[in-house]
Short mmCIF file of C-alpha atoms and ligand atoms in Angstrom, two decimals:
data_model
loop_
_atom_site.label_atom_id
_atom_site.label_comp_id
_atom_site.label_asym_id
_atom_site.label_seq_id
_atom_site.Cartn_x
_atom_site.Cartn_y
_atom_site.Cartn_z
CA MET H 1268 0.00 0.00 0.00
CA ILE H 1269 1.23 3.50 -0.79
CA ASP H 1270 -1.04 6.34 0.38
CA GLY H 1271 -3.79 3.76 0.74
CA TYR H 1272 -3.49 2.60 -2.91
CA PRO H 1273 -2.51 -1.00 -3.71
CA TYR H 1274 0.96 -1.43 -5.30
CA VAL H 1275 2.75 -4.51 -6.66
CA LEU H 1276 6.48 -5.01 -7.00
CA TYR H 1277 7.78 -4.60 -10.56
CA HIS H 1278 10.60 -7.06 -11.10
CA ALA H 1279 13.58 -5.45 -12.81
CA LYS H 1280 14.89 -7.65 -15.62
CA GLU H 1281 18.56 -8.59 -15.60
CA GLN H 1282 19.70 -8.95 -19.23
CA ASP H 1283 22.83 -9.89 -21.08
CA PRO H 1284 23.82 -6.97 -23.39
CA ARG H 1285 24.32 -9.33 -26.36
CA ALA H 1286 20.85 -10.79 -25.89
CA MET H 1287 19.50 -7.22 -25.71
CA ILE H 1288 21.21 -6.28 -28.97
CA SER H 1289 19.97 -9.32 -30.87
CA GLY H 1290 16.48 -9.06 -29.33
CA SER H 1291 16.09 -5.37 -30.22
CA GLU H 1292 17.51 -6.02 -33.70
CA GLY H 1293 15.05 -8.86 -34.25
CA PHE H 1294 12.10 -6.73 -33.15
CA TYR H 1295 13.25 -3.89 -35.40
CA GLN H 1296 13.54 -6.27 -38.40
CA SER H 1297 10.07 -7.56 -37.73
CA MET H 1298 8.52 -4.11 -37.39
CA ASP H 1299 10.42 -2.86 -40.43
CA SER H 1300 8.62 -5.50 -42.51
CA ARG H 1301 5.22 -3.98 -41.58
CA ARG H 1302 3.49 -2.23 -44.44
CA SER H 1303 0.27 -0.28 -44.81
CA VAL H 1304 -1.85 -2.27 -47.20
CA ARG H 1305 -4.82 -1.27 -49.37
CA ALA H 1306 -5.52 -4.60 -51.10
CA PHE H 1307 -7.14 -7.09 -48.72
CA SER H 1308 -8.16 -10.71 -49.06
CA ALA H 1309 -11.76 -11.48 -48.04
CA GLN H 1310 -10.50 -14.37 -45.89
CA SER H 1311 -11.51 -14.03 -42.26
CA PHE H 1312 -9.82 -15.17 -39.05
CA PRO H 1313 -10.96 -16.00 -35.50
CA ARG H 1314 -12.56 -13.31 -33.38
CA GLU H 1315 -10.22 -14.36 -30.55
CA VAL H 1316 -7.29 -12.94 -32.51
CA VAL H 1317 -9.03 -9.56 -32.63
CA GLU H 1318 -9.70 -9.80 -28.91
CA ASN H 1319 -6.00 -10.39 -28.18
CA ILE H 1320 -5.01 -7.54 -30.48
CA LEU H 1321 -7.38 -5.16 -28.65
CA LEU H 1322 -6.13 -6.32 -25.25
CA THR H 1323 -2.57 -5.61 -26.44
CA ALA H 1324 -3.56 -2.13 -27.67
CA SER H 1325 -5.11 -1.45 -24.28
CA THR H 1326 -1.77 -2.07 -22.54
CA ALA H 1327 -0.58 1.30 -23.92
CA PRO H 1328 0.20 4.00 -21.37
CA SER H 1329 -2.45 6.69 -20.98
CA GLY H 1330 -2.98 9.96 -19.09
CA ALA H 1331 -3.81 9.12 -15.45
CA HIS H 1332 -4.34 5.53 -16.66
CA LYS H 1333 -7.78 6.49 -17.98
CA GLN H 1334 -7.42 4.37 -21.17
CA PRO H 1335 -9.55 6.90 -23.06
CA TRP H 1336 -10.33 4.77 -26.12
CA THR H 1337 -13.09 2.56 -27.53
CA PHE H 1338 -12.45 0.04 -30.31
CA CYS H 1339 -15.55 -0.71 -32.37
CA VAL H 1340 -15.13 -3.96 -34.27
CA VAL H 1341 -17.24 -4.18 -37.42
CA SER H 1342 -17.58 -7.44 -39.35
CA ASP H 1343 -21.27 -7.10 -40.30
CA PRO H 1344 -21.34 -6.76 -44.13
CA ALA H 1345 -24.25 -4.29 -44.17
CA LEU H 1346 -22.50 -2.03 -41.67
CA LYS H 1347 -19.21 -2.28 -43.57
CA ARG H 1348 -21.07 -1.23 -46.71
CA SER H 1349 -22.64 1.79 -44.94
CA ILE H 1350 -19.21 2.82 -43.69
CA ARG H 1351 -17.70 2.44 -47.16
CA GLU H 1352 -20.47 4.48 -48.77
CA ALA H 1353 -20.22 7.29 -46.21
CA ALA H 1354 -16.40 7.31 -46.35
CA GLU H 1355 -16.36 7.43 -50.15
CA LYS H 1356 -18.85 10.31 -50.17
CA GLU H 1357 -16.52 12.39 -47.96
CA GLU H 1358 -13.36 11.24 -49.73
CA ARG H 1359 -14.73 12.06 -53.18
CA GLU H 1360 -15.45 15.57 -51.96
CA SER H 1361 -11.98 15.82 -50.38
CA TYR H 1362 -10.05 14.56 -53.41
CA ASN H 1363 -12.08 16.72 -55.81
CA HIS H 1364 -12.42 19.95 -53.80
CA ARG H 1365 -10.94 20.03 -50.30
CA MET H 1366 -7.34 18.83 -50.58
CA SER H 1367 -4.62 21.24 -51.74
CA ASP H 1368 -2.57 20.62 -54.88
CA GLU H 1369 0.48 20.09 -52.67
CA TRP H 1370 -1.36 17.44 -50.64
CA LEU H 1371 -2.56 15.60 -53.77
CA GLU H 1372 0.98 15.70 -55.15
CA ASP H 1373 2.39 14.28 -51.89
CA LEU H 1374 -0.11 11.41 -52.09
CA ARG H 1375 0.57 10.54 -55.73
CA PRO H 1376 3.34 7.99 -54.92
CA LEU H 1377 0.85 6.15 -52.68
CA GLY H 1378 -1.70 5.79 -55.47
CA THR H 1379 -4.68 6.65 -53.26
CA ASP H 1380 -7.98 8.04 -54.50
CA TRP H 1381 -11.54 8.41 -53.20
CA ARG H 1382 -12.43 4.77 -53.79
CA LYS H 1383 -12.24 2.62 -50.64
CA PRO H 1384 -13.22 -0.96 -51.61
CA PHE H 1385 -11.08 -2.35 -48.77
CA LEU H 1386 -13.72 -1.08 -46.32
CA GLU H 1387 -15.94 -3.92 -47.57
CA THR H 1388 -13.29 -6.52 -48.43
CA ALA H 1389 -11.38 -6.60 -45.14
CA PRO H 1390 -13.02 -9.04 -42.70
CA TYR H 1391 -12.85 -6.60 -39.79
CA LEU H 1392 -12.92 -2.82 -39.50
CA ILE H 1393 -11.59 -1.55 -36.20
CA VAL H 1394 -13.02 1.92 -35.70
CA VAL H 1395 -11.08 3.70 -32.97
CA PHE H 1396 -12.77 6.39 -30.90
CA SER H 1397 -11.11 8.63 -28.33
CA ARG H 1398 -13.09 9.46 -25.22
CA SER H 1399 -12.82 13.15 -24.27
CA TYR H 1400 -14.42 12.44 -20.90
CA GLU H 1401 -16.21 9.66 -19.06
CA ILE H 1402 -19.92 9.71 -18.24
CA MET H 1403 -20.46 8.29 -14.74
CA PRO H 1404 -23.47 6.11 -13.94
CA ASP H 1405 -25.05 9.14 -12.17
CA GLY H 1406 -24.59 11.21 -15.37
CA ARG H 1407 -21.72 13.36 -14.10
CA LYS H 1408 -18.66 13.88 -16.30
CA ARG H 1409 -15.09 12.92 -15.37
CA GLN H 1410 -12.18 14.42 -17.24
CA ASN H 1411 -9.72 12.38 -19.35
CA TYR H 1412 -6.17 13.64 -20.00
CA TYR H 1413 -3.84 13.67 -23.02
CA VAL H 1414 -6.62 11.95 -24.92
CA LYS H 1415 -5.07 12.21 -28.40
CA GLU H 1416 -1.61 11.19 -27.24
CA SER H 1417 -3.03 8.23 -25.31
CA THR H 1418 -5.25 7.03 -28.16
CA GLY H 1419 -2.39 7.48 -30.63
CA LEU H 1420 -0.17 5.30 -28.44
CA ALA H 1421 -2.89 2.63 -28.20
CA CYS H 1422 -3.17 2.67 -32.01
CA GLY H 1423 0.60 2.18 -32.29
CA PHE H 1424 0.39 -0.84 -30.02
CA LEU H 1425 -2.63 -2.03 -32.03
CA LEU H 1426 -0.73 -1.89 -35.33
CA ALA H 1427 2.23 -3.75 -33.78
CA ALA H 1428 -0.13 -6.46 -32.46
CA ILE H 1429 -1.82 -6.78 -35.86
CA HIS H 1430 1.56 -7.22 -37.51
CA GLN H 1431 2.71 -9.73 -34.88
CA ALA H 1432 -0.45 -11.78 -35.58
CA GLY H 1433 0.57 -12.08 -39.25
CA LEU H 1434 -2.17 -9.71 -40.40
CA VAL H 1435 -2.09 -6.40 -42.24
CA ALA H 1436 -3.89 -3.11 -41.71
CA LEU H 1437 -4.38 0.36 -43.08
CA THR H 1438 -4.44 3.43 -40.84
CA HIS H 1439 -7.22 5.06 -42.77
CA THR H 1440 -8.27 8.66 -42.12
CA PRO H 1441 -11.44 9.54 -43.99
CA SER H 1442 -11.99 13.22 -43.47
CA PRO H 1443 -14.13 14.55 -41.94
CA MET H 1444 -14.99 11.37 -40.05
CA ASN H 1445 -17.98 12.38 -37.90
CA PHE H 1446 -20.05 9.96 -40.01
CA LEU H 1447 -18.46 7.10 -38.04
CA ALA H 1448 -20.02 8.28 -34.76
CA ARG H 1449 -23.36 8.55 -36.55
CA VAL H 1450 -23.28 5.17 -38.32
CA LEU H 1451 -22.08 3.35 -35.19
CA ASN H 1452 -24.39 5.31 -32.91
CA ARG H 1453 -21.63 6.32 -30.49
CA PRO H 1454 -22.22 8.43 -27.36
CA GLU H 1455 -21.39 12.16 -27.26
CA ASN H 1456 -18.13 11.70 -25.31
CA GLU H 1457 -16.54 9.67 -28.14
CA LYS H 1458 -14.77 11.19 -31.15
CA PRO H 1459 -13.71 9.14 -34.19
CA PHE H 1460 -9.92 8.80 -34.29
CA LEU H 1461 -8.91 6.23 -36.93
CA LEU H 1462 -10.56 3.65 -39.17
CA ILE H 1463 -8.41 0.51 -39.41
CA PRO H 1464 -9.34 -2.34 -41.79
CA VAL H 1465 -7.61 -5.55 -40.69
CA GLY H 1466 -7.13 -8.83 -42.54
CA PHE H 1467 -4.80 -10.74 -44.80
CA ALA H 1468 -3.16 -9.08 -47.76
CA ALA H 1469 -4.65 -9.92 -51.16
CA VAL H 1470 -2.69 -12.51 -53.15
CA GLU H 1471 -1.55 -9.75 -55.48
CA CYS H 1472 -0.86 -6.81 -53.21
CA TRP H 1473 1.48 -4.11 -54.46
CA VAL H 1474 2.89 -1.59 -52.02
CA PRO H 1475 5.01 1.46 -52.81
CA ASP H 1476 8.75 0.83 -52.61
CA LEU H 1477 9.24 3.23 -49.70
CA GLU H 1478 12.48 4.04 -47.94
CA ARG H 1479 12.51 4.77 -44.24
CA LYS H 1480 14.56 7.57 -42.73
CA GLY H 1481 17.90 6.52 -41.27
CA LEU H 1482 18.92 6.95 -37.62
CA ASP H 1483 20.84 10.14 -38.44
CA GLN H 1484 17.66 11.67 -39.89
CA VAL H 1485 15.38 10.87 -36.98
CA SER H 1486 17.66 11.29 -33.98
CA VAL H 1487 20.05 13.74 -32.34
CA TRP H 1488 22.30 12.37 -29.61
CA TYR H 1489 23.62 14.46 -26.69
CA GLU H 1490 26.44 12.31 -25.31
N1 IYR U 1880 -7.78 10.49 -46.17
C1 IYR U 1880 -7.48 10.29 -47.57
C2 IYR U 1880 -6.22 10.96 -47.99
C3 IYR U 1880 -4.96 10.48 -47.44
C4 IYR U 1880 -4.21 11.33 -46.65
C5 IYR U 1880 -2.98 10.95 -46.19
I1 IYR U 1880 -1.87 12.30 -45.14
C6 IYR U 1880 -2.48 9.66 -46.48
O1 IYR U 1880 -1.23 9.28 -46.00
C7 IYR U 1880 -3.22 8.82 -47.26
C8 IYR U 1880 -4.48 9.22 -47.72
C9 IYR U 1880 -7.50 8.81 -47.91
O2 IYR U 1880 -7.53 7.99 -47.00
O3 IYR U 1880 -7.45 8.46 -49.10
#
């Protein structure tokens, strides 16, 4: 007990430096093979895998340990179709009128457009909502903290768990995405954050030949 709150001992891990180097290298190699995918197979997989993935995502750190996220899992074909139709309506408007020339030019290498067939093909859509506050059983509101940072971290863990399960995903950002709260009938304290189709890659699935920034481009060391 500390200040009346229950505590448990966290056991520090003793590790051989060589094992640490090869372990971190192996994890890096695995994560480096992750790709965002837009061509999905229709093949499904057990619901239990999704459950484990969501439990993993929920191990992310969060402001005051409020875990301010909700994962809506959509596999119902009619609902997937409604989401696709609503997303394409917004995306068509965005690609044709709302996005700047610079933005469209930046997206050209990715080959994206307003069409989102993967929203129907992928066996599961995980629609992530962030929770600005909690509504208590008596109707009063309780504040959440660092809601975007926390939900972003949970989504990072989610993508890593999806990859570890041998599946692929797309971090899709239809914009604006208020339609998701409407279609899924979410409460007023939840805001749509990301729409993540999950499944197996299609047999023929081309991805852009991207290069990742090197260490010297993403880090500055003060030694
Ligand atoms: N939301 C649009 C556009 C789009 C924007 C970015 I930044 C991307 O990296 C990819 C797509 C869409 O999903 O097509």
